[in-house]
Amino acid sequence: MTPRVIAGSAKGRKLKVAASGTRPLTDRIKTSIFDLIAEFLPKAKALDLFAGSGAFGIEALSRGAASCLFIDNG
């Protein structure tokens, strides 16, 4: 499964993921989360803990977040 950006300015862009060790969020879960927080997202500061592929933070930036801090142990 190749993660991709599902909405916003980078819609459809595929993301590269390490061969093992990460489990990116599915499109269905990202849609649910971002539908819930949509009104707070414009110009927000996002935090992607356990970033892995960075799919969550990149999605937030694509949808209008002002910035995102990516943190991962790898």
Short mmCIF file of N, CA, C and O in Angstrom, two decimals:
data_model
loop_
_atom_site.label_atom_id
_atom_site.label_comp_id
_atom_site.label_asym_id
_atom_site.label_seq_id
_atom_site.Cartn_x
_atom_site.Cartn_y
_atom_site.Cartn_z
N MET A 1 0.84 -1.18 0.00
CA MET A 1 0.00 0.00 0.00
C MET A 1 0.89 1.25 0.00
O MET A 1 1.73 1.41 0.86
N THR A 2 0.72 2.09 -0.96
CA THR A 2 1.47 3.33 -1.04
C THR A 2 0.60 4.47 -0.51
O THR A 2 -0.47 4.74 -1.05
N PRO A 3 1.06 5.13 0.56
CA PRO A 3 0.25 6.25 1.08
C PRO A 3 0.27 7.42 0.11
O PRO A 3 1.23 7.60 -0.66
N ARG A 4 -0.78 8.19 0.16
CA ARG A 4 -0.89 9.36 -0.71
C ARG A 4 -1.61 10.47 0.03
O ARG A 4 -2.28 10.23 1.03
N VAL A 5 -1.48 11.67 -0.46
CA VAL A 5 -2.20 12.82 0.09
C VAL A 5 -3.59 12.78 -0.52
O VAL A 5 -3.74 12.67 -1.74
N ILE A 6 -4.63 12.86 0.32
CA ILE A 6 -5.99 12.67 -0.19
C ILE A 6 -6.76 13.95 -0.45
O ILE A 6 -7.81 13.91 -1.09
N ALA A 7 -6.26 15.10 0.03
CA ALA A 7 -6.98 16.35 -0.23
C ALA A 7 -6.03 17.53 -0.12
O ALA A 7 -4.91 17.41 0.38
N GLY A 8 -6.48 18.68 -0.57
CA GLY A 8 -5.70 19.90 -0.45
C GLY A 8 -4.81 20.17 -1.65
O GLY A 8 -4.98 19.58 -2.72
N SER A 9 -3.82 21.01 -1.43
CA SER A 9 -2.96 21.46 -2.53
C SER A 9 -2.07 20.36 -3.09
O SER A 9 -1.63 20.45 -4.24
N ALA A 10 -1.79 19.33 -2.31
CA ALA A 10 -0.93 18.23 -2.78
C ALA A 10 -1.74 16.97 -3.07
O ALA A 10 -1.19 15.87 -3.10
N LYS A 11 -3.03 17.11 -3.31
CA LYS A 11 -3.92 15.96 -3.52
C LYS A 11 -3.38 15.01 -4.58
O LYS A 11 -2.96 15.43 -5.65
N GLY A 12 -3.37 13.71 -4.24
CA GLY A 12 -2.95 12.70 -5.18
C GLY A 12 -1.47 12.38 -5.17
O GLY A 12 -1.03 11.39 -5.75
N ARG A 13 -0.67 13.19 -4.50
CA ARG A 13 0.78 12.95 -4.47
C ARG A 13 1.09 11.71 -3.65
O ARG A 13 0.61 11.56 -2.54
N LYS A 14 1.87 10.81 -4.21
CA LYS A 14 2.26 9.59 -3.51
C LYS A 14 3.46 9.86 -2.62
O LYS A 14 4.34 10.64 -2.98
N LEU A 15 3.50 9.20 -1.46
CA LEU A 15 4.57 9.39 -0.50
C LEU A 15 5.45 8.15 -0.45
O LEU A 15 4.95 7.03 -0.48
N LYS A 16 6.74 8.35 -0.37
CA LYS A 16 7.66 7.22 -0.26
C LYS A 16 7.70 6.76 1.20
O LYS A 16 7.72 7.57 2.11
N VAL A 17 7.72 5.45 1.39
CA VAL A 17 7.72 4.86 2.72
C VAL A 17 8.85 3.85 2.82
O VAL A 17 9.14 3.14 1.86
N ALA A 18 9.47 3.79 3.99
CA ALA A 18 10.52 2.79 4.22
C ALA A 18 9.94 1.39 4.02
O ALA A 18 8.75 1.16 4.24
N ALA A 19 10.78 0.46 3.62
CA ALA A 19 10.32 -0.91 3.33
C ALA A 19 9.68 -1.59 4.53
O ALA A 19 8.76 -2.37 4.39
N SER A 20 10.14 -1.29 5.72
CA SER A 20 9.54 -1.89 6.91
C SER A 20 9.63 -0.93 8.08
O SER A 20 10.35 0.05 8.05
N GLY A 21 8.86 -1.24 9.11
CA GLY A 21 8.93 -0.44 10.33
C GLY A 21 7.89 0.66 10.44
O GLY A 21 7.77 1.27 11.48
N THR A 22 7.15 0.94 9.38
CA THR A 22 6.11 1.96 9.46
C THR A 22 4.78 1.39 8.98
O THR A 22 4.74 0.50 8.15
N ARG A 23 3.73 1.93 9.56
CA ARG A 23 2.37 1.57 9.12
C ARG A 23 1.59 2.86 8.93
O ARG A 23 1.01 3.39 9.88
N PRO A 24 1.60 3.42 7.75
CA PRO A 24 0.93 4.70 7.50
C PRO A 24 -0.58 4.61 7.73
O PRO A 24 -1.18 3.54 7.59
N LEU A 25 -1.16 5.74 8.10
CA LEU A 25 -2.61 5.80 8.26
C LEU A 25 -3.29 5.52 6.93
O LEU A 25 -2.82 5.95 5.88
N THR A 26 -4.41 4.84 6.98
CA THR A 26 -5.16 4.58 5.75
C THR A 26 -5.92 5.84 5.33
O THR A 26 -6.15 6.74 6.15
N ASP A 27 -6.31 5.89 4.08
CA ASP A 27 -7.08 7.04 3.59
C ASP A 27 -8.37 7.21 4.38
O ASP A 27 -8.79 8.33 4.66
N ARG A 28 -8.98 6.13 4.73
CA ARG A 28 -10.25 6.17 5.47
C ARG A 28 -10.08 6.83 6.84
O ARG A 28 -10.89 7.66 7.25
N ILE A 29 -9.01 6.48 7.55
CA ILE A 29 -8.76 7.06 8.87
C ILE A 29 -8.39 8.53 8.74
O ILE A 29 -8.88 9.38 9.50
N LYS A 30 -7.54 8.88 7.76
CA LYS A 30 -7.18 10.29 7.57
C LYS A 30 -8.40 11.12 7.25
O LYS A 30 -8.55 12.22 7.78
N THR A 31 -9.28 10.61 6.41
CA THR A 31 -10.50 11.34 6.07
C THR A 31 -11.33 11.59 7.32
O THR A 31 -11.80 12.72 7.54
N SER A 32 -11.51 10.59 8.14
CA SER A 32 -12.30 10.74 9.37
C SER A 32 -11.70 11.78 10.30
O SER A 32 -12.41 12.65 10.82
N ILE A 33 -10.40 11.71 10.52
CA ILE A 33 -9.73 12.65 11.42
C ILE A 33 -9.83 14.07 10.88
O ILE A 33 -10.20 15.00 11.61
N PHE A 34 -9.50 14.26 9.62
CA PHE A 34 -9.48 15.60 9.07
C PHE A 34 -10.88 16.18 8.90
O PHE A 34 -11.05 17.40 8.93
N ASP A 35 -11.90 15.35 8.74
CA ASP A 35 -13.28 15.85 8.72
C ASP A 35 -13.65 16.43 10.09
O ASP A 35 -14.36 17.42 10.18
N LEU A 36 -13.15 15.81 11.15
CA LEU A 36 -13.44 16.27 12.51
C LEU A 36 -12.73 17.58 12.85
O LEU A 36 -13.27 18.41 13.58
N ILE A 37 -11.52 17.77 12.35
CA ILE A 37 -10.73 18.94 12.74
C ILE A 37 -10.66 20.02 11.65
O ILE A 37 -9.92 21.00 11.80
N ALA A 38 -11.44 19.88 10.61
CA ALA A 38 -11.36 20.79 9.45
C ALA A 38 -11.51 22.26 9.82
O ALA A 38 -10.78 23.10 9.29
N GLU A 39 -12.39 22.58 10.73
CA GLU A 39 -12.61 23.99 11.07
C GLU A 39 -11.45 24.62 11.83
O GLU A 39 -11.29 25.83 11.84
N PHE A 40 -10.62 23.79 12.47
CA PHE A 40 -9.49 24.28 13.24
C PHE A 40 -8.19 24.30 12.44
O PHE A 40 -7.19 24.86 12.88
N LEU A 41 -8.17 23.68 11.29
CA LEU A 41 -6.94 23.45 10.54
C LEU A 41 -6.34 24.68 9.85
O LEU A 41 -5.13 24.84 9.88
N PRO A 42 -7.14 25.55 9.24
CA PRO A 42 -6.50 26.67 8.54
C PRO A 42 -5.60 27.48 9.47
O PRO A 42 -6.00 27.89 10.56
N LYS A 43 -4.36 27.63 9.05
CA LYS A 43 -3.32 28.39 9.76
C LYS A 43 -2.93 27.78 11.11
O LYS A 43 -2.33 28.43 11.94
N ALA A 44 -3.25 26.51 11.34
CA ALA A 44 -2.91 25.83 12.59
C ALA A 44 -1.46 25.37 12.57
O ALA A 44 -0.83 25.26 11.53
N LYS A 45 -0.93 25.08 13.74
CA LYS A 45 0.39 24.47 13.88
C LYS A 45 0.15 23.01 14.21
O LYS A 45 -0.46 22.69 15.22
N ALA A 46 0.63 22.12 13.37
CA ALA A 46 0.40 20.68 13.55
C ALA A 46 1.64 20.01 14.13
O ALA A 46 2.75 20.50 13.99
N LEU A 47 1.40 18.86 14.79
CA LEU A 47 2.47 18.07 15.36
C LEU A 47 2.27 16.63 14.92
O LEU A 47 1.21 16.05 15.17
N ASP A 48 3.25 16.05 14.24
CA ASP A 48 3.16 14.66 13.79
C ASP A 48 4.16 13.85 14.60
O ASP A 48 5.33 13.74 14.26
N LEU A 49 3.69 13.30 15.73
CA LEU A 49 4.54 12.44 16.56
C LEU A 49 4.59 11.06 15.94
O LEU A 49 3.63 10.60 15.34
N PHE A 50 5.71 10.36 16.10
CA PHE A 50 5.89 9.05 15.48
C PHE A 50 5.62 9.16 13.99
O PHE A 50 4.86 8.39 13.40
N ALA A 51 6.26 10.15 13.36
CA ALA A 51 5.94 10.56 11.99
C ALA A 51 6.08 9.45 10.95
O ALA A 51 5.28 9.40 10.02
N GLY A 52 7.08 8.59 11.05
CA GLY A 52 7.22 7.53 10.04
C GLY A 52 7.33 8.11 8.65
O GLY A 52 8.28 8.78 8.29
N SER A 53 6.31 7.91 7.84
CA SER A 53 6.30 8.44 6.48
C SER A 53 5.98 9.93 6.43
O SER A 53 6.18 10.58 5.41
N GLY A 54 5.46 10.47 7.53
CA GLY A 54 5.08 11.88 7.55
C GLY A 54 3.74 12.15 6.91
O GLY A 54 3.36 13.31 6.70
N ALA A 55 2.99 11.11 6.61
CA ALA A 55 1.73 11.25 5.87
C ALA A 55 0.72 12.15 6.59
O ALA A 55 0.04 12.95 5.95
N PHE A 56 0.64 12.04 7.91
CA PHE A 56 -0.33 12.84 8.65
C PHE A 56 0.02 14.33 8.58
O PHE A 56 -0.82 15.17 8.28
N GLY A 57 1.28 14.66 8.84
CA GLY A 57 1.70 16.05 8.79
C GLY A 57 1.64 16.65 7.41
O GLY A 57 1.26 17.81 7.23
N ILE A 58 2.03 15.88 6.42
CA ILE A 58 1.96 16.36 5.03
C ILE A 58 0.51 16.61 4.63
O ILE A 58 0.20 17.59 3.96
N GLU A 59 -0.38 15.74 5.07
CA GLU A 59 -1.82 15.93 4.80
C GLU A 59 -2.31 17.23 5.45
O GLU A 59 -3.05 18.00 4.84
N ALA A 60 -1.87 17.49 6.69
CA ALA A 60 -2.27 18.71 7.39
C ALA A 60 -1.77 19.95 6.63
O ALA A 60 -2.51 20.92 6.44
N LEU A 61 -0.52 19.92 6.19
CA LEU A 61 0.04 21.04 5.44
C LEU A 61 -0.71 21.24 4.12
O LEU A 61 -1.00 22.37 3.72
N SER A 62 -1.04 20.15 3.46
CA SER A 62 -1.77 20.21 2.20
C SER A 62 -3.14 20.84 2.38
O SER A 62 -3.64 21.52 1.49
N ARG A 63 -3.73 20.63 3.55
CA ARG A 63 -5.08 21.15 3.83
C ARG A 63 -5.07 22.54 4.46
O ARG A 63 -6.11 23.05 4.85
N GLY A 64 -3.90 23.17 4.59
CA GLY A 64 -3.86 24.56 5.02
C GLY A 64 -3.22 24.85 6.36
O GLY A 64 -3.24 25.99 6.81
N ALA A 65 -2.65 23.86 7.03
CA ALA A 65 -1.95 24.14 8.28
C ALA A 65 -0.75 25.05 7.99
O ALA A 65 -0.11 24.93 6.95
N ALA A 66 -0.46 25.95 8.91
CA ALA A 66 0.64 26.90 8.72
C ALA A 66 1.99 26.22 8.82
O ALA A 66 2.93 26.57 8.10
N SER A 67 2.11 25.24 9.71
CA SER A 67 3.37 24.55 9.89
C SER A 67 3.13 23.19 10.52
O SER A 67 2.05 22.93 11.04
N CYS A 68 4.15 22.34 10.48
CA CYS A 68 4.06 21.04 11.10
C CYS A 68 5.43 20.64 11.60
O CYS A 68 6.42 20.77 10.89
N LEU A 69 5.48 20.14 12.82
CA LEU A 69 6.71 19.62 13.41
C LEU A 69 6.63 18.11 13.34
O LEU A 69 5.69 17.50 13.85
N PHE A 70 7.62 17.49 12.67
CA PHE A 70 7.66 16.05 12.51
C PHE A 70 8.66 15.47 13.51
O PHE A 70 9.81 15.93 13.55
N ILE A 71 8.24 14.50 14.31
CA ILE A 71 9.13 13.87 15.27
C ILE A 71 9.07 12.36 15.08
O ILE A 71 7.98 11.78 15.04
N ASP A 72 10.24 11.75 14.96
CA ASP A 72 10.30 10.31 14.82
C ASP A 72 11.63 9.83 15.39
O ASP A 72 12.63 10.55 15.33
N ASN A 73 11.65 8.65 15.93
CA ASN A 73 12.85 8.10 16.54
C ASN A 73 13.82 7.57 15.49
O ASN A 73 15.00 7.40 15.76
N GLY A 74 13.34 7.29 14.30
CA GLY A 74 14.19 6.71 13.25
C GLY A 74 14.85 7.77 12.51
O GLY A 74 15.66 8.02 11.85
#
